[in-house]
Coordinates of N, CA, C and O in Angstrom, one line a residue:
M1 N 0.8 -0.8 -0.1 CA 0.2 0.0 0.2 C 1.3 1.2 -0.2 O 1.9 1.3 0.6
T2 N 0.7 2.0 -1.4 CA 1.5 3.0 -1.3 C 1.2 4.5 -0.4 O -0.8 4.6 0.1
V3 N 1.4 5.5 0.3 CA 1.0 6.9 0.9 C 0.5 7.7 0.3 O 0.6 8.0 -0.7
R4 N -0.2 8.2 0.5 CA -1.6 9.5 -0.5 C -0.7 10.3 1.0 O -0.7 10.5 1.9
M5 N -0.5 11.8 0.3 CA -0.3 13.0 0.4 C -0.3 14.4 -0.3 O 0.1 14.5 -1.7
E6 N -1.2 14.7 0.4 CA -0.8 16.3 -0.8 C 0.1 16.6 -1.3 O 1.2 16.9 -0.3
P7 N 0.5 17.4 -2.4 CA 2.2 17.7 -2.9 C 2.1 18.9 -1.8 O 3.3 18.8 -1.9
Q8 N 1.0 19.7 -1.3 CA 1.9 20.4 -0.5 C 3.0 20.4 0.7 O 3.6 20.8 0.6
R9 N 2.3 19.2 1.5 CA 2.9 18.3 2.1 C 4.1 17.8 1.9 O 4.8 17.9 2.3
F10 N 3.9 17.1 1.1 CA 5.5 16.7 0.2 C 6.5 17.7 0.1 O 7.6 17.7 0.4
D11 N 5.9 18.7 -0.4 CA 6.6 19.7 -0.6 C 7.1 20.4 0.4 O 9.0 20.8 0.9
E12 N 6.9 20.4 1.6 CA 7.1 20.5 3.6 C 8.0 19.9 4.1 O 9.3 19.9 4.2
L13 N 7.4 18.6 3.1 CA 8.8 17.5 3.5 C 10.1 17.5 2.9 O 11.2 17.7 3.8
V14 N 10.4 17.6 2.0 CA 11.3 18.1 1.6 C 12.3 19.3 1.8 O 13.3 19.6 2.0
A15 N 11.5 20.6 2.4 CA 12.1 21.8 2.6 C 13.0 21.5 4.4 O 13.9 21.6 4.5
D16 N 12.3 20.2 4.7 CA 12.4 19.7 6.0 C 13.5 19.5 6.1 O 14.6 19.6 6.7
A17 N 13.7 18.8 5.2 CA 14.6 17.8 5.0 C 16.2 18.5 4.2 O 17.3 18.2 4.3
L18 N 15.8 19.8 3.3 CA 16.8 20.9 3.6 C 17.3 21.5 4.3 O 18.8 21.8 4.8
D19 N 16.2 21.8 5.4 CA 16.8 22.3 6.8 C 18.0 21.4 7.6 O 18.1 21.8 9.2
M20 N 17.7 20.0 7.6 CA 18.9 19.3 7.8 C 20.0 19.2 8.0 O 20.9 19.0 8.4
I21 N 20.0 20.1 6.2 CA 21.6 20.5 6.2 C 22.1 21.1 7.1 O 21.5 22.1 7.2
P22 N 23.2 21.1 7.0 CA 23.7 21.8 8.7 C 24.5 23.5 7.8 O 24.4 23.4 6.5
P23 N 23.8 24.4 8.4 CA 24.2 25.7 7.4 C 25.5 26.1 6.8 O 25.7 26.4 6.0
E24 N 26.1 25.8 7.5 CA 27.4 25.7 6.8 C 28.0 25.1 5.9 O 28.5 25.6 4.8
L25 N 26.9 24.2 5.7 CA 27.1 23.1 4.3 C 26.4 23.9 3.3 O 26.6 23.8 1.9
A26 N 25.4 24.2 3.6 CA 24.2 24.5 2.7 C 24.5 26.1 1.6 O 24.1 26.3 1.7
A27 N 25.4 26.9 3.2 CA 25.4 28.0 2.4 C 26.4 27.9 0.6 O 27.4 28.6 0.4
T28 N 27.2 26.8 1.1 CA 28.6 26.6 0.1 C 27.5 25.8 -1.1 O 28.8 25.7 -1.9
M29 N 26.3 25.4 -1.3 CA 25.8 25.3 -2.4 C 25.8 26.1 -3.2 O 25.7 27.2 -2.9
D30 N 26.1 25.6 -4.3 CA 26.9 26.8 -5.6 C 25.2 26.8 -6.7 O 25.1 25.8 -7.3
N31 N 24.4 27.8 -7.2 CA 23.8 27.3 -8.3 C 23.6 26.3 -8.6 O 23.1 24.9 -9.7
V32 N 22.5 26.0 -7.8 CA 21.7 24.9 -7.7 C 20.0 25.2 -7.3 O 20.2 25.8 -6.4
V33 N 19.4 24.1 -8.4 CA 17.8 24.4 -7.8 C 16.8 23.1 -7.1 O 17.6 22.1 -7.4
I34 N 16.0 22.9 -6.1 CA 15.7 21.9 -5.6 C 14.2 22.2 -6.2 O 13.5 23.1 -6.4
L35 N 13.7 21.0 -7.0 CA 12.4 20.6 -7.5 C 12.0 19.7 -7.1 O 12.3 18.4 -6.8
V36 N 10.5 19.8 -7.0 CA 9.5 18.8 -7.1 C 8.8 18.0 -8.5 O 7.9 19.1 -8.6
E37 N 9.2 16.8 -9.0 CA 8.5 16.2 -10.1 C 7.3 15.2 -9.4 O 7.7 14.2 -8.7
D38 N 6.3 15.2 -10.7 CA 5.6 13.5 -9.6 C 6.4 12.3 -10.7 O 6.8 11.9 -9.5
R39 N 6.8 11.9 -11.5 CA 7.6 11.2 -11.8 C 8.9 10.9 -12.9 O 8.9 12.0 -13.8
H40 N 9.5 10.6 -12.7 CA 10.9 11.0 -14.0 C 10.5 10.0 -15.5 O 9.8 9.4 -15.7
P41 N 10.3 11.5 -16.2 CA 9.6 10.7 -17.8 C 9.8 9.2 -17.7 O 9.6 8.3 -19.0
E42 N 11.3 8.6 -17.9 CA 12.2 7.8 -18.2 C 12.5 6.5 -17.5 O 12.2 5.8 -18.2
D43 N 12.2 7.4 -16.7 CA 12.5 6.1 -15.1 C 11.8 6.7 -13.8 O 11.7 7.4 -13.3
P44 N 10.7 6.0 -13.9 CA 9.2 6.3 -13.3 C 9.4 5.6 -11.9 O 8.7 6.4 -11.0
E45 N 10.1 5.2 -11.2 CA 11.0 4.2 -10.7 C 11.5 5.3 -9.8 O 11.7 4.9 -8.5
L46 N 12.7 6.1 -10.4 CA 13.6 6.8 -10.0 C 13.1 8.3 -8.5 O 11.9 8.5 -8.7
L47 N 13.8 8.0 -7.6 CA 13.5 8.4 -6.6 C 13.7 10.2 -6.4 O 13.3 11.2 -5.8
G48 N 14.6 10.5 -7.1 CA 15.9 11.6 -7.1 C 16.6 11.8 -8.3 O 17.6 10.5 -8.6
L49 N 17.2 12.7 -9.1 CA 18.3 13.3 -9.5 C 19.2 13.9 -9.2 O 18.0 15.4 -9.1
Y50 N 20.1 14.1 -9.7 CA 20.4 15.6 -9.8 C 21.4 15.6 -11.3 O 22.0 14.8 -11.3
E51 N 21.1 17.4 -11.5 CA 21.7 16.9 -13.3 C 22.7 18.4 -12.8 O 21.6 19.2 -12.4
G52 N 24.1 18.1 -13.2 CA 24.8 19.7 -13.6 C 26.6 19.2 -13.2 O 26.5 17.7 -13.0
V53 N 26.8 20.1 -13.1 CA 28.2 19.9 -12.3 C 28.5 20.1 -11.0 O 28.3 21.2 -10.7
A54 N 28.8 18.6 -10.5 CA 29.2 19.1 -9.2 C 30.5 19.9 -8.6 O 31.3 20.5 -9.8
L55 N 30.4 20.6 -7.6 CA 31.7 21.5 -7.0 C 32.3 21.2 -7.5 O 33.6 22.1 -7.6
T56 N 33.4 19.8 -7.2 CA 34.3 19.6 -7.1 C 34.8 19.6 -8.3 O 35.7 19.2 -8.7
E57 N 33.7 19.6 -9.6 CA 34.3 19.5 -10.9 C 34.1 20.7 -11.6 O 34.6 21.0 -13.0
R58 N 33.7 21.6 -11.0 CA 33.9 23.0 -11.6 C 35.2 23.8 -12.4 O 36.3 23.7 -11.0
D59 N 35.1 23.9 -13.4 CA 36.4 25.0 -13.7 C 36.4 26.6 -13.2 O 34.9 27.1 -13.3
S60 N 37.4 26.9 -14.5 CA 37.1 28.8 -14.7 C 35.6 28.2 -16.2 O 35.2 29.5 -16.2
D61 N 35.9 27.8 -16.6 CA 34.4 27.5 -18.0 C 33.3 27.8 -17.5 O 32.7 27.9 -18.0
Y62 N 32.8 27.3 -16.1 CA 31.3 26.9 -15.4 C 30.6 28.2 -15.1 O 29.6 28.5 -15.2
G63 N 31.2 29.6 -15.6 CA 30.7 30.2 -15.5 C 29.7 30.7 -16.1 O 30.0 30.4 -17.2
G64 N 28.2 31.4 -15.4 CA 27.5 31.4 -16.7 C 26.9 30.3 -16.8 O 25.9 30.4 -17.9
S65 N 26.6 28.9 -16.4 CA 26.4 27.8 -16.6 C 24.7 28.4 -16.0 O 24.5 28.8 -15.2
L66 N 23.5 27.6 -16.9 CA 22.2 27.3 -16.1 C 22.1 26.9 -14.5 O 23.6 26.1 -14.5
P67 N 21.4 27.1 -13.4 CA 21.5 26.2 -12.5 C 21.8 25.0 -12.9 O 21.1 23.9 -13.9
D68 N 22.5 23.9 -11.4 CA 22.3 22.2 -11.1 C 20.7 22.4 -10.9 O 19.9 23.1 -10.9
A69 N 20.4 21.1 -11.3 CA 18.8 20.7 -10.6 C 19.3 19.7 -9.7 O 19.1 18.9 -10.3
I70 N 18.3 19.4 -8.8 CA 17.8 18.3 -8.3 C 16.5 18.1 -8.3 O 15.7 19.2 -7.6
T71 N 16.0 17.0 -8.4 CA 14.7 16.0 -9.0 C 14.4 15.5 -7.9 O 14.5 15.1 -7.9
I72 N 13.6 15.7 -7.4 CA 12.6 15.0 -6.5 C 11.5 14.5 -7.0 O 10.4 15.5 -7.0
Y73 N 11.3 12.6 -7.2 CA 9.9 12.3 -7.9 C 9.0 12.0 -6.6 O 9.0 11.0 -5.6
R74 N 8.2 12.7 -6.4 CA 6.8 12.5 -5.5 C 6.1 11.4 -5.5 O 6.4 10.5 -4.6
D75 N 5.7 11.4 -6.7 CA 4.9 9.8 -6.7 C 6.0 8.5 -6.9 O 5.3 7.3 -6.2
A76 N 7.0 8.3 -7.0 CA 7.8 7.5 -6.9 C 8.4 7.4 -5.9 O 8.1 6.7 -5.3
L77 N 8.8 8.4 -4.7 CA 8.4 7.9 -3.6 C 7.4 7.7 -2.7 O 7.7 6.7 -1.5
L78 N 6.6 8.2 -2.8 CA 4.8 8.0 -2.3 C 4.8 6.5 -2.9 O 4.0 5.6 -1.7
D79 N 4.8 5.4 -4.3 CA 4.7 3.9 -4.1 C 5.9 3.4 -3.2 O 5.1 2.1 -2.9
V80 N 6.6 3.9 -2.8 CA 7.6 3.2 -2.3 C 7.9 2.8 -0.6 O 8.6 2.0 0.2
C81 N 7.1 4.1 -0.3 CA 6.4 3.8 0.9 C 4.8 3.1 1.7 O 3.8 3.7 0.8
E82 N 5.2 2.7 2.7 CA 3.8 2.2 3.7 C 3.3 3.2 4.5 O 2.1 3.1 5.0
T83 N 4.3 4.1 5.0 CA 3.6 4.7 6.1 C 4.2 6.5 6.5 O 5.3 6.4 5.4
D84 N 3.7 7.0 6.7 CA 4.2 8.9 6.0 C 5.6 8.6 7.0 O 6.1 9.7 6.5
D85 N 5.8 8.0 8.5 CA 7.0 7.9 9.1 C 7.7 7.4 7.9 O 9.2 7.9 8.0
E86 N 7.7 6.2 7.4 CA 8.6 5.9 6.8 C 9.2 7.1 5.3 O 10.4 6.7 4.3
L87 N 8.3 7.7 5.0 CA 8.0 8.8 3.5 C 9.0 9.5 3.9 O 10.1 10.2 3.9
V88 N 8.9 10.0 5.5 CA 10.0 11.4 5.5 C 11.2 10.9 6.3 O 12.2 11.2 5.3
E89 N 11.1 9.7 6.2 CA 12.6 9.5 6.2 C 13.4 9.2 4.7 O 14.7 9.5 4.2
E90 N 12.4 8.7 4.0 CA 13.1 8.5 2.1 C 13.0 9.7 2.2 O 14.4 10.2 1.0
V91 N 12.5 10.8 2.0 CA 12.4 12.0 1.6 C 13.2 12.8 1.7 O 14.8 13.3 1.2
A92 N 13.8 12.4 3.0 CA 15.4 13.2 3.5 C 16.6 12.4 3.4 O 17.6 13.2 2.5
I93 N 16.3 10.7 3.1 CA 17.3 9.9 2.3 C 17.4 10.8 1.7 O 19.1 10.8 0.7
T94 N 16.7 11.0 0.7 CA 17.1 10.9 -0.9 C 17.0 12.6 -1.1 O 17.8 12.5 -2.2
V95 N 16.5 13.9 -1.0 CA 17.4 14.9 -0.8 C 19.1 15.3 -0.2 O 19.7 15.7 -1.1
I96 N 19.2 14.5 0.7 CA 20.2 14.2 1.2 C 21.6 13.7 0.8 O 22.7 13.6 -0.4
H97 N 21.3 12.9 -0.4 CA 21.9 11.7 -1.3 C 22.1 12.3 -2.6 O 23.0 12.7 -3.0
E98 N 20.9 13.2 -2.9 CA 21.0 14.0 -4.7 C 22.1 15.2 -4.2 O 22.7 15.7 -4.7
I99 N 22.1 16.3 -3.0 CA 22.7 16.9 -2.4 C 24.5 16.6 -2.6 O 25.0 16.9 -2.7
A100 N 24.5 15.3 -1.5 CA 25.6 15.0 -1.9 C 26.4 14.4 -3.7 O 27.6 15.5 -3.8
H101 N 25.7 14.9 -4.4 CA 26.0 14.5 -5.7 C 26.8 16.1 -6.0 O 27.8 16.1 -6.8
H102 N 25.6 17.1 -5.6 CA 26.4 18.7 -5.9 C 27.3 18.9 -5.2 O 28.4 19.0 -6.1
F103 N 27.7 18.2 -4.3 CA 29.3 18.0 -3.3 C 29.8 17.7 -4.0 O 31.7 16.8 -3.5
G104 N 29.9 16.4 -5.2 CA 31.3 15.4 -6.1 C 31.2 14.1 -5.2 O 32.0 13.6 -5.2
I105 N 30.2 13.7 -3.9 CA 29.9 12.5 -3.9 C 29.7 11.4 -4.6 O 28.0 11.6 -4.7
D106 N 30.1 10.4 -4.6 CA 29.5 9.6 -5.5 C 28.9 8.5 -4.9 O 28.7 8.4 -3.5
D107 N 27.9 7.9 -5.9 CA 27.0 6.9 -5.1 C 27.9 5.4 -4.4 O 27.3 5.2 -3.2
H108 N 28.7 4.9 -4.6 CA 29.7 4.3 -3.8 C 30.1 4.6 -2.7 O 30.1 4.4 -2.2
R109 N 30.6 6.0 -2.5 CA 30.7 6.3 -1.4 C 29.8 6.9 -0.5 O 29.9 6.4 0.3
L110 N 28.3 7.3 -1.0 CA 27.0 7.2 -0.1 C 26.5 6.1 0.0 O 26.3 6.0 1.1
E111 N 27.2 5.0 -0.9 CA 26.3 3.8 0.2 C 27.5 3.2 1.2 O 26.7 3.0 2.1
E112 N 28.7 4.1 0.8 CA 29.6 3.3 2.6 C 29.1 4.3 4.1 O 29.0 3.7 4.9
L113 N 28.8 5.4 3.3 CA 27.9 6.1 4.3 C 26.6 5.8 5.0 O 26.5 6.2 5.7
G114 N 25.7 5.1 3.8 CA 25.0 4.9 4.6 C 23.6 5.5 4.3 O 22.2 5.5 4.1
W115 N 24.2 6.8 2.7 CA 22.7 7.6 2.3 C 22.4 7.0 0.8 O 21.9 7.5 0.1
A116 N 22.8 5.4 0.4 CA 22.5 5.1 -0.5 C 21.0 4.5 -0.7 O 20.3 4.1 0.0

């Protein structure tokens, strides 16, 4: 059974997850936007996606680039959770996971750290 939730409440969960990031770390996030979409059009089970150039890979050619995008996929997350508490946890994990990619942390390292 999947969790049902109003889109506005889901957006609040994403905002709450962003608030978990220590302020000194959040202050170093640069040129990135956080989006919430229903589903990824090509991979409907994908929970989140980072698209852009990680901070660790940016060089002098990066200036003037469009913002990186972190997209959190609401319906996919609702599908994998059975309770509201599970959804709160999974949203936080997904948001932190995608932000880690912005900082140049790959999936292998995230798995080692327990954020995969």
